[in-house]
CSV table of C-alpha atoms in Angstrom, one decimal:
chain,number,residue,atom,x,y,z
U,1,MET,CA,-88.0,10.2,-45.3
U,2,LYS,CA,-90.5,12.9,-45.8
U,3,LYS,CA,-94.0,12.2,-44.2
U,4,THR,CA,-97.3,12.4,-46.3
U,5,HIS,CA,-99.7,15.2,-45.0
U,6,THR,CA,-102.9,16.8,-45.8
U,7,ARG,CA,-103.4,20.7,-45.5
U,8,THR,CA,-107.0,21.5,-43.9
U,9,GLU,CA,-107.9,24.9,-45.2
U,10,ASN,CA,-111.2,24.6,-43.4
U,11,LEU,CA,-109.5,24.2,-40.0
U,12,GLU,CA,-107.6,27.3,-40.6
U,13,ALA,CA,-110.5,29.4,-41.3
U,14,ASN,CA,-112.1,27.9,-38.0
U,15,LEU,CA,-109.3,28.6,-36.0
U,16,LEU,CA,-108.9,32.1,-37.0
U,17,GLN,CA,-112.6,32.4,-36.1
U,18,LEU,CA,-111.8,31.0,-32.7
U,19,VAL,CA,-108.9,33.4,-32.3
U,20,ASN,CA,-111.1,36.6,-33.1
U,21,GLN,CA,-113.8,35.1,-30.8
U,22,GLU,CA,-111.1,35.3,-28.0
U,23,ARG,CA,-110.2,38.7,-29.1
U,24,GLN,CA,-113.9,40.0,-29.3
U,25,LYS,CA,-114.2,39.2,-25.6
U,26,LYS,CA,-111.1,41.4,-24.8
U,27,ASN,CA,-112.4,44.2,-26.9
U,28,CYS,CA,-109.6,43.5,-29.4
U,29,SER,CA,-110.0,44.2,-33.1
U,30,PRO,CA,-110.4,41.1,-35.2
U,31,LEU,CA,-107.5,39.8,-37.2
U,32,GLN,CA,-107.6,39.9,-40.9
U,33,GLY,CA,-106.6,36.6,-42.5
U,34,MET,CA,-103.7,37.0,-45.1
U,35,SER,CA,-102.9,34.2,-47.6
U,36,LYS,CA,-99.4,34.8,-47.9
U,37,LEU,CA,-99.0,34.9,-44.3
U,38,SER,CA,-100.8,31.4,-44.1
U,39,GLU,CA,-98.3,30.0,-46.6
U,40,VAL,CA,-95.6,30.8,-44.2
U,41,ALA,CA,-97.5,29.1,-41.2
U,42,VAL,CA,-98.5,26.2,-43.5
U,43,PHE,CA,-94.6,25.6,-44.7
U,44,HIS,CA,-93.5,25.6,-41.1
U,45,SER,CA,-96.4,23.2,-40.0
U,46,ILE,CA,-95.3,20.7,-42.8
U,47,GLU,CA,-91.6,21.1,-41.7
U,48,MET,CA,-92.7,20.2,-37.9
U,49,LEU,CA,-94.8,17.4,-39.2
U,50,GLN,CA,-91.7,16.1,-41.0
U,51,PHE,CA,-89.6,16.0,-37.8
U,52,ASN,CA,-92.7,15.1,-35.8
U,53,LYS,CA,-92.2,17.7,-33.1
U,54,ILE,CA,-93.2,21.5,-32.8
U,55,TYR,CA,-90.6,24.3,-32.4
U,56,HIS,CA,-90.1,28.0,-33.6
U,57,ASP,CA,-86.6,28.2,-34.7
U,58,SER,CA,-85.6,26.1,-37.8
U,59,GLN,CA,-82.2,25.2,-39.0
U,60,LYS,CA,-83.6,25.4,-42.6
U,61,THR,CA,-85.6,28.8,-42.4
U,62,GLY,CA,-84.6,30.5,-39.2
U,63,SER,CA,-86.8,32.5,-37.0
U,64,VAL,CA,-90.6,33.6,-37.7
U,65,GLY,CA,-89.3,36.9,-38.6
U,66,ASP,CA,-86.7,35.3,-41.0
U,67,ARG,CA,-89.5,33.4,-42.7
U,68,VAL,CA,-92.0,36.6,-42.7
U,69,LYS,CA,-89.2,38.7,-44.3
U,70,ARG,CA,-88.6,36.1,-47.0
U,71,ALA,CA,-92.0,36.1,-47.9
U,72,LYS,CA,-91.5,39.8,-48.6
U,73,LEU,CA,-94.3,40.9,-46.1
U,74,PRO,CA,-93.1,44.2,-44.1
U,75,TYR,CA,-94.0,44.4,-40.6
U,76,LEU,CA,-93.5,46.4,-37.3
U,77,ALA,CA,-93.8,43.3,-35.0
U,78,CYS,CA,-94.6,39.6,-35.8
U,79,ALA,CA,-95.0,36.4,-33.5
U,80,GLU,CA,-95.7,32.7,-33.7
U,81,ASN,CA,-97.6,30.1,-32.0
U,82,VAL,CA,-97.1,26.5,-32.5
U,83,ALA,CA,-99.2,23.4,-31.3
U,84,MET,CA,-99.9,19.8,-32.2
U,85,GLY,CA,-102.9,17.6,-31.0
U,86,GLY,CA,-105.6,15.3,-32.0
U,87,ASP,CA,-108.3,17.9,-32.9
U,88,LEU,CA,-108.5,21.8,-33.4
U,89,LYS,CA,-110.3,22.4,-30.1
U,90,GLN,CA,-107.6,20.6,-28.1
U,91,CYS,CA,-104.9,22.8,-29.9
U,92,HIS,CA,-106.8,26.1,-29.1
U,93,ILE,CA,-107.6,25.5,-25.8
U,94,GLY,CA,-103.9,24.4,-25.2
U,95,LEU,CA,-102.7,27.7,-26.8
U,96,MET,CA,-105.2,29.7,-24.7
U,97,ASN,CA,-104.0,28.0,-21.4
U,98,SER,CA,-100.4,28.9,-22.1
U,99,PRO,CA,-99.6,32.4,-21.1
U,100,GLY,CA,-97.1,33.2,-23.9
U,101,HIS,CA,-99.3,31.9,-26.5
U,102,ARG,CA,-102.4,33.7,-25.2
U,103,LYS,CA,-100.5,36.8,-25.2
U,104,ASN,CA,-100.0,36.6,-28.8
U,105,ILE,CA,-103.6,35.8,-29.5
U,106,LEU,CA,-104.8,38.9,-27.6
U,107,ASN,CA,-102.2,41.2,-28.5
U,108,LYS,CA,-103.9,44.4,-29.7
U,109,THR,CA,-101.0,45.5,-31.9
U,110,TYR,CA,-101.4,42.7,-34.2
U,111,THR,CA,-103.6,43.4,-37.4
U,112,HIS,CA,-103.1,40.3,-39.4
U,113,ALA,CA,-102.6,36.5,-39.0
U,114,GLY,CA,-101.9,33.4,-40.9
U,115,MET,CA,-103.1,29.9,-39.9
U,116,GLY,CA,-101.2,26.8,-41.2
U,117,ILE,CA,-102.5,23.5,-40.2
U,118,VAL,CA,-101.6,20.1,-41.7
U,119,ARG,CA,-102.6,16.6,-40.7
U,120,ASN,CA,-100.2,13.6,-40.6
U,121,GLU,CA,-101.3,10.0,-41.8
U,122,LYS,CA,-102.2,9.3,-38.1
U,123,GLY,CA,-104.5,12.2,-37.9
U,124,MET,CA,-102.5,14.3,-35.7
U,125,LEU,CA,-102.8,18.0,-36.4
U,126,PHE,CA,-99.4,20.4,-36.8
U,127,VAL,CA,-100.6,23.9,-36.1
U,128,THR,CA,-98.8,27.2,-36.6
U,129,GLN,CA,-100.2,30.8,-36.1
U,130,VAL,CA,-98.4,33.9,-37.4
U,131,PHE,CA,-99.5,37.0,-36.1
U,132,LEU,CA,-98.3,40.5,-37.8
U,133,GLU,CA,-98.4,44.1,-37.2
U,134,GLN,CA,-98.4,45.2,-40.8
U,135,LEU,CA,-96.5,48.3,-41.9
U,136,ALA,CA,-99.2,49.4,-44.4
U,137,ALA,CA,-101.7,49.4,-41.5
U,138,LEU,CA,-99.9,52.2,-39.9
U,139,ASP,CA,-101.2,55.8,-40.4
U,140,LEU,CA,-98.0,57.9,-40.4
U,141,GLU,CA,-99.7,61.2,-40.2
U,142,GLN,CA,-101.4,59.9,-37.0
U,143,GLU,CA,-98.0,58.5,-35.7
U,144,LYS,CA,-96.5,61.8,-36.3
U,145,LYS,CA,-99.4,63.5,-34.5
U,146,LYS,CA,-99.0,61.1,-31.7
U,147,VAL,CA,-95.4,61.7,-31.3
U,148,ILE,CA,-95.6,65.4,-31.2
U,149,SER,CA,-98.4,65.1,-28.6
U,150,GLU,CA,-95.9,63.1,-26.6
U,151,ILE,CA,-93.4,65.6,-27.0
U,152,HIS,CA,-95.5,68.3,-25.7
U,153,ALA,CA,-96.5,66.3,-22.8
U,154,LEU,CA,-92.8,65.6,-21.9
U,155,ARG,CA,-91.9,69.1,-22.1
U,156,SER,CA,-94.8,70.2,-19.9
U,157,LYS,CA,-94.1,67.4,-17.2
U,158,ARG,CA,-90.6,68.6,-17.1
U,159,LYS,CA,-91.8,72.5,-16.9
U,160,ARG,CA,-90.2,73.3,-20.0
U,161,THR,CA,-91.6,76.0,-22.1
U,162,PRO,CA,-93.7,74.6,-25.3
U,163,LEU,CA,-91.9,73.9,-28.4
U,164,GLN,CA,-92.7,75.0,-31.9
U,165,HIS,CA,-93.1,72.4,-34.5
U,166,ILE,CA,-93.0,73.2,-38.2
U,167,SER,CA,-93.1,70.8,-41.2
U,168,LEU,CA,-89.8,71.3,-43.2
U,169,ASP,CA,-89.5,70.1,-46.9
U,170,ILE,CA,-85.8,69.1,-46.0
U,171,THR,CA,-86.9,67.0,-43.2
U,172,ASN,CA,-89.4,65.0,-45.4
U,173,LYS,CA,-86.8,64.6,-48.0
U,174,LEU,CA,-84.2,63.3,-45.5
U,175,VAL,CA,-86.7,60.8,-44.1
U,176,THR,CA,-87.6,59.5,-47.4
U,177,LYS,CA,-84.0,59.0,-48.4
U,178,ILE,CA,-83.7,56.9,-45.3
U,179,SER,CA,-86.7,54.9,-45.9
U,180,THR,CA,-85.6,53.8,-49.5
U,181,SER,CA,-81.9,53.0,-48.4
U,182,SER,CA,-80.6,49.5,-47.8
U,183,ALA,CA,-78.8,49.0,-44.2
U,184,GLY,CA,-75.5,49.1,-46.2
U,185,GLN,CA,-76.3,52.5,-47.5
U,186,LEU,CA,-77.6,53.7,-44.1
U,187,LYS,CA,-74.2,53.0,-42.6
U,188,GLN,CA,-72.7,55.6,-44.9
U,189,PHE,CA,-75.7,58.1,-44.4
U,190,ASP,CA,-74.5,61.6,-43.0
U,191,ILE,CA,-77.2,64.3,-42.1
U,192,ASN,CA,-74.4,66.8,-41.6
U,193,PRO,CA,-74.2,68.0,-45.4
U,194,SER,CA,-77.9,68.9,-45.2
U,195,PHE,CA,-77.4,71.8,-42.5
U,196,PRO,CA,-77.1,74.6,-44.9
U,197,THR,CA,-80.3,73.6,-46.5
U,198,ILE,CA,-82.1,73.3,-43.2
U,199,SER,CA,-80.8,76.7,-42.2
U,200,LYS,CA,-82.0,78.4,-45.5
U,201,GLU,CA,-85.5,76.9,-45.2
U,202,LEU,CA,-85.8,78.1,-41.5
U,203,GLN,CA,-84.8,81.7,-42.7
U,204,THR,CA,-87.3,81.5,-45.6
U,205,LYS,CA,-90.0,80.6,-43.0
U,206,LYS,CA,-88.8,83.7,-40.8
U,207,VAL,CA,-87.8,81.4,-37.9
U,208,ALA,CA,-85.1,82.9,-35.8
U,209,PHE,CA,-82.4,80.5,-34.4
U,210,ARG,CA,-79.1,80.3,-33.3
U,211,GLN,CA,-77.9,76.8,-33.3
U,212,LEU,CA,-79.1,73.9,-35.2
U,213,SER,CA,-78.7,69.9,-34.4
U,214,ALA,CA,-80.2,67.0,-36.2
U,215,THR,CA,-80.5,63.2,-35.7
U,216,TRP,CA,-81.9,60.2,-37.2
U,217,PHE,CA,-82.8,56.6,-36.3
U,218,THR,CA,-84.7,53.4,-37.2
U,219,GLY,CA,-86.6,51.2,-35.3
U,220,LYS,CA,-90.0,49.6,-34.6
U,221,SER,CA,-91.3,52.8,-33.1
U,222,VAL,CA,-90.3,56.3,-32.6
U,223,ALA,CA,-88.5,56.0,-29.1
U,224,LEU,CA,-88.3,59.6,-27.6
U,225,LYS,CA,-85.9,58.2,-25.0
U,226,SER,CA,-83.2,58.3,-27.6
U,227,VAL,CA,-83.8,62.1,-28.2
U,228,GLN,CA,-85.0,63.0,-24.7
U,229,LYS,CA,-81.9,65.1,-23.7
U,230,GLN,CA,-82.3,67.2,-26.8
U,231,LEU,CA,-85.9,67.6,-26.1
U,232,LEU,CA,-85.5,68.7,-22.5
U,233,ASN,CA,-82.9,71.4,-23.5
U,234,PRO,CA,-84.0,74.6,-21.8
U,235,LYS,CA,-82.6,76.5,-24.9
U,236,LEU,CA,-84.5,74.5,-27.4
U,237,LYS,CA,-87.1,76.5,-29.2
U,238,GLY,CA,-88.5,74.5,-31.9
U,239,PHE,CA,-88.2,71.0,-33.9
U,240,SER,CA,-89.3,69.4,-37.2
U,241,LEU,CA,-90.2,65.7,-37.4
U,242,GLY,CA,-90.3,63.3,-40.4
U,243,ILE,CA,-91.4,59.9,-40.1
U,244,SER,CA,-91.5,57.1,-42.8
U,245,VAL,CA,-91.3,53.5,-43.1
U,246,ASN,CA,-88.5,51.5,-44.6
U,247,GLU,CA,-90.4,48.4,-46.0
U,248,GLY,CA,-87.3,46.6,-47.0
U,249,MET,CA,-85.9,46.5,-43.3
U,250,GLY,CA,-89.3,46.3,-41.8
U,251,CYS,CA,-88.9,49.4,-39.7
U,252,LEU,CA,-90.0,53.1,-39.0
U,253,CYS,CA,-87.5,55.7,-39.8
U,254,ALA,CA,-87.5,59.2,-38.2
U,255,VAL,CA,-85.6,62.5,-38.6
U,256,PHE,CA,-85.6,65.2,-35.9
U,257,VAL,CA,-84.3,68.6,-36.7
U,258,PHE,CA,-83.7,71.0,-33.5
U,259,TRP,CA,-83.1,74.7,-33.2
U,260,GLU,CA,-82.2,76.7,-30.2
U,261,GLY,CA,-83.3,80.4,-29.8
Protein backbone atom coordinates (compact mmCIF):
# COMPACT_ATOMS: atom_id res chain seq x y z
CA MET A 1 0.00 0.00 0.00
CA LYS A 2 1.31 3.47 -0.86
CA LYS A 3 2.27 5.63 2.08
CA THR A 4 1.17 9.23 2.41
CA HIS A 5 3.79 11.91 2.07
CA THR A 6 4.31 15.64 2.13
CA ARG A 7 6.71 17.49 -0.15
CA THR A 8 8.76 20.12 1.69
CA GLU A 9 9.84 22.69 -0.90
CA ASN A 10 11.09 25.09 1.76
CA LEU A 11 13.51 22.42 2.96
CA GLU A 12 14.60 21.78 -0.63
CA ALA A 13 15.54 25.46 -0.96
CA ASN A 14 17.36 25.33 2.38
CA LEU A 15 19.29 22.23 1.34
CA LEU A 16 20.44 23.82 -1.93
CA GLN A 17 21.62 26.79 0.14
CA LEU A 18 23.58 24.47 2.46
CA VAL A 19 25.15 22.73 -0.54
CA ASN A 20 26.22 26.04 -2.08
CA GLN A 21 27.67 27.19 1.23
CA GLU A 22 29.86 24.07 1.25
CA ARG A 23 30.89 24.73 -2.35
CA GLN A 24 31.75 28.35 -1.58
CA LYS A 25 34.17 27.18 1.13
CA LYS A 26 36.04 25.20 -1.55
CA ASN A 27 35.89 27.96 -4.19
CA CYS A 28 33.37 26.05 -6.31
CA SER A 29 30.77 27.91 -8.35
CA PRO A 30 27.26 27.78 -6.86
CA LEU A 31 24.83 25.28 -8.32
CA GLN A 32 21.75 26.65 -10.01
CA GLY A 33 18.45 25.16 -8.98
CA MET A 34 16.40 23.58 -11.76
CA SER A 35 12.72 22.82 -11.30
CA LYS A 36 12.63 19.90 -13.76
CA LEU A 37 15.62 18.36 -12.01
CA SER A 38 13.90 18.83 -8.65
CA GLU A 39 10.90 16.94 -10.03
CA VAL A 40 13.22 14.03 -10.92
CA ALA A 41 14.60 14.11 -7.37
CA VAL A 42 11.16 14.36 -5.75
CA PHE A 43 9.72 11.38 -7.63
CA HIS A 44 12.68 9.26 -6.53
CA SER A 45 12.26 10.40 -2.92
CA ILE A 46 8.57 9.46 -3.07
CA GLU A 47 9.45 6.00 -4.35
CA MET A 48 12.03 5.52 -1.58
CA LEU A 49 9.47 6.63 0.99
CA GLN A 50 6.99 4.07 -0.33
CA PHE A 51 9.55 1.29 0.20
CA ASN A 52 10.87 2.88 3.41
CA LYS A 53 14.52 2.63 2.32
CA ILE A 54 17.05 4.61 0.31
CA TYR A 55 18.70 3.44 -2.91
CA HIS A 56 19.93 4.70 -6.28
CA ASP A 57 18.85 2.08 -8.81
CA SER A 58 15.13 1.53 -9.11
CA GLN A 59 13.34 -1.45 -10.64
CA LYS A 60 10.77 1.02 -11.97
CA THR A 61 12.87 3.95 -13.20
CA GLY A 62 16.43 2.61 -13.53
CA SER A 63 19.48 4.72 -12.68
CA VAL A 64 19.67 8.45 -12.03
CA GLY A 65 20.96 8.82 -15.61
CA ASP A 66 17.87 7.03 -16.91
CA ARG A 67 15.61 9.30 -14.88
CA VAL A 68 17.33 12.48 -16.06
CA LYS A 69 17.21 11.41 -19.71
CA ARG A 70 13.52 10.54 -19.38
CA ALA A 71 12.94 14.09 -18.21
CA LYS A 72 14.58 15.26 -21.47
CA LEU A 73 17.43 17.04 -19.70
CA PRO A 74 20.59 16.70 -21.85
CA TYR A 75 23.74 16.41 -19.77
CA LEU A 76 27.45 15.71 -19.88
CA ALA A 77 27.55 14.19 -16.40
CA CYS A 78 25.14 13.57 -13.56
CA ALA A 79 25.23 12.12 -10.06
CA GLU A 80 22.86 11.46 -7.19
CA ASN A 81 22.96 11.56 -3.41
CA VAL A 82 20.23 9.99 -1.27
CA ALA A 83 19.64 10.16 2.47
CA MET A 84 16.99 9.73 5.14
CA GLY A 85 16.79 11.24 8.60
CA GLY A 86 14.75 13.03 11.18
CA ASP A 87 15.82 16.54 10.19
CA LEU A 88 17.53 18.38 7.35
CA LYS A 89 20.74 19.18 9.21
CA GLN A 90 21.20 15.53 10.14
CA CYS A 91 20.83 14.50 6.49
CA HIS A 92 23.22 17.20 5.25
CA ILE A 93 25.92 16.37 7.82
CA GLY A 94 25.59 12.68 6.99
CA LEU A 95 26.10 13.37 3.29
CA MET A 96 29.11 15.63 3.93
CA ASN A 97 30.68 12.97 6.17
CA SER A 98 30.39 10.36 3.40
CA PRO A 99 33.35 10.63 0.96
CA GLY A 100 31.35 9.68 -2.14
CA HIS A 101 28.45 12.00 -1.39
CA ARG A 102 30.79 14.82 -0.37
CA LYS A 103 32.63 14.42 -3.68
CA ASN A 104 29.37 14.92 -5.59
CA ILE A 105 28.49 18.03 -3.57
CA LEU A 106 31.91 19.61 -4.17
CA ASN A 107 32.39 18.50 -7.79
CA LYS A 108 33.40 21.63 -9.73
CA THR A 109 32.05 20.36 -13.05
CA TYR A 110 28.41 20.32 -11.95
CA THR A 111 26.38 23.38 -12.90
CA HIS A 112 22.83 22.58 -11.75
CA ALA A 113 21.11 20.68 -8.99
CA GLY A 114 17.67 19.47 -8.05
CA MET A 115 16.65 18.75 -4.46
CA GLY A 116 13.72 16.46 -3.70
CA ILE A 117 12.56 16.06 -0.08
CA VAL A 118 9.41 14.35 1.15
CA ARG A 119 8.28 13.59 4.71
CA ASN A 120 6.35 10.50 5.74
CA GLU A 121 3.57 10.38 8.32
CA LYS A 122 6.13 9.70 11.08
CA GLY A 123 8.14 12.80 10.22
CA MET A 124 11.06 10.99 8.54
CA LEU A 125 12.66 12.86 5.63
CA PHE A 126 13.59 11.09 2.40
CA VAL A 127 16.14 13.17 0.48
CA THR A 128 17.39 12.98 -3.11
CA GLN A 129 19.97 15.35 -4.59
CA VAL A 130 20.58 15.23 -8.35
CA PHE A 131 23.63 17.02 -9.76
CA LEU A 132 24.06 17.89 -13.41
CA GLU A 133 26.70 19.20 -15.76
CA GLN A 134 24.38 20.65 -18.35
CA LEU A 135 25.24 20.47 -22.03
CA ALA A 136 23.82 23.94 -22.63
CA ALA A 137 26.33 25.34 -20.15
CA LEU A 138 29.23 24.20 -22.31
CA ASP A 139 30.84 26.88 -24.48
CA LEU A 140 31.71 24.95 -27.65
CA GLU A 141 34.09 27.59 -28.96
CA GLN A 142 36.00 27.62 -25.71
CA GLU A 143 36.01 23.81 -25.66
CA LYS A 144 37.42 23.79 -29.19
CA LYS A 145 40.16 26.28 -28.27
CA LYS A 146 41.03 24.16 -25.24
CA VAL A 147 41.37 20.99 -27.32
CA ILE A 148 43.50 22.75 -29.95
CA SER A 149 45.75 24.09 -27.19
CA GLU A 150 46.10 20.57 -25.76
CA ILE A 151 47.06 19.26 -29.21
CA HIS A 152 49.80 21.88 -29.60
CA ALA A 153 51.07 21.09 -26.09
CA LEU A 154 51.14 17.36 -26.87
CA ARG A 155 53.13 17.91 -30.07
CA SER A 156 55.57 20.21 -28.28
CA LYS A 157 56.09 17.76 -25.43
CA ARG A 158 56.92 14.98 -27.91
CA LYS A 159 59.20 17.33 -29.88
CA ARG A 160 57.01 17.30 -32.99
CA THR A 161 56.72 20.29 -35.32
CA PRO A 162 53.69 22.55 -34.71
CA LEU A 163 50.52 21.73 -36.65
CA GLN A 164 48.45 24.04 -38.77
CA HIS A 165 44.81 24.22 -37.72
CA ILE A 166 42.25 25.28 -40.32
CA SER A 167 38.51 25.60 -39.89
CA LEU A 168 36.79 23.74 -42.74
CA ASP A 169 33.12 24.04 -43.69
CA ILE A 170 32.96 20.30 -44.38
CA THR A 171 34.25 19.49 -40.88
CA ASN A 172 31.51 21.64 -39.35
CA LYS A 173 28.86 20.07 -41.61
CA LEU A 174 29.98 16.57 -40.67
CA VAL A 175 29.91 17.24 -36.92
CA THR A 176 26.50 18.90 -37.27
CA LYS A 177 25.17 15.79 -38.99
CA ILE A 178 26.55 13.59 -36.22
CA SER A 179 25.06 15.86 -33.55
CA THR A 180 21.56 15.53 -35.04
CA SER A 181 21.71 11.75 -35.61
CA SER A 182 20.31 8.99 -33.43
CA ALA A 183 22.42 6.15 -32.10
CA GLY A 184 20.97 3.89 -34.79
CA GLN A 185 21.81 6.35 -37.57
CA LEU A 186 25.37 6.75 -36.31
CA LYS A 187 25.95 3.02 -36.71
CA GLN A 188 25.54 3.59 -40.45
CA PHE A 189 27.53 6.84 -40.58
CA ASP A 190 30.50 6.75 -42.97
CA ILE A 191 32.94 9.64 -43.26
CA ASN A 192 34.77 8.25 -46.32
CA PRO A 193 32.38 9.66 -48.99
CA SER A 194 33.30 13.15 -47.74
CA PHE A 195 36.97 12.89 -48.74
CA PRO A 196 36.52 14.48 -52.21
CA THR A 197 34.80 17.49 -50.60
CA ILE A 198 37.54 17.74 -47.95
CA SER A 199 40.21 17.59 -50.64
CA LYS A 200 38.51 20.26 -52.75
CA GLU A 201 38.11 22.65 -49.81
CA LEU A 202 41.76 22.25 -48.80
CA GLN A 203 42.82 22.97 -52.37
CA THR A 204 40.59 26.06 -52.39
CA LYS A 205 42.37 27.24 -49.25
CA LYS A 206 45.71 26.55 -50.99
CA VAL A 207 46.72 23.90 -48.45
CA ALA A 208 49.33 21.50 -49.84
CA PHE A 209 48.87 17.88 -48.78
CA ARG A 210 49.77 14.37 -49.89
CA GLN A 211 47.45 12.23 -47.84
CA LEU A 212 44.17 12.71 -45.97
CA SER A 213 42.59 10.86 -43.08
CA ALA A 214 39.60 11.57 -40.86
CA THR A 215 37.85 10.17 -37.83
CA TRP A 216 34.92 10.98 -35.57
CA PHE A 217 33.67 9.93 -32.16
CA THR A 218 31.15 10.74 -29.46
CA GLY A 219 31.66 10.85 -25.71
CA LYS A 220 31.47 12.89 -22.55
CA SER A 221 34.61 14.78 -23.57
CA VAL A 222 37.01 15.13 -26.51
CA ALA A 223 39.50 12.43 -25.54
CA LEU A 224 42.77 13.01 -27.42
CA LYS A 225 43.94 9.56 -26.39
CA SER A 226 41.76 8.07 -29.12
CA VAL A 227 43.59 10.10 -31.82
CA GLN A 228 47.01 10.35 -30.19
CA LYS A 229 48.66 8.10 -32.78
CA GLN A 230 47.49 10.36 -35.63
CA LEU A 231 48.42 13.52 -33.73
CA LEU A 232 51.98 12.34 -33.11
CA ASN A 233 52.57 11.26 -36.71
CA PRO A 234 55.85 13.00 -37.72
CA LYS A 235 54.50 13.48 -41.26
CA LEU A 236 51.36 15.25 -40.06
CA LYS A 237 51.15 18.89 -41.14
CA GLY A 238 47.71 20.05 -40.12
CA PHE A 239 44.22 19.27 -38.91
CA SER A 240 40.67 20.55 -38.79
CA LEU A 241 38.46 20.05 -35.75
CA GLY A 242 34.69 20.27 -35.38
CA ILE A 243 32.88 19.97 -32.05
CA SER A 244 29.16 19.88 -31.36
CA VAL A 245 26.62 18.42 -28.95
CA ASN A 246 24.18 15.59 -29.55
CA GLU A 247 21.46 16.52 -27.06
CA GLY A 248 19.40 13.43 -27.81
CA MET A 249 22.28 11.16 -26.81
CA GLY A 250 23.65 13.47 -24.14
CA CYS A 251 27.20 13.59 -25.46
CA LEU A 252 29.82 15.62 -27.27
CA CYS A 253 30.65 14.91 -30.91
CA ALA A 254 34.00 15.54 -32.56
CA VAL A 255 35.30 15.27 -36.13
CA PHE A 256 39.01 15.36 -36.92
CA VAL A 257 40.44 15.79 -40.42
CA PHE A 258 44.21 15.25 -40.77
CA TRP A 259 46.56 15.91 -43.65
CA GLU A 260 50.16 14.94 -44.26
CA GLY A 261 52.58 17.11 -46.20
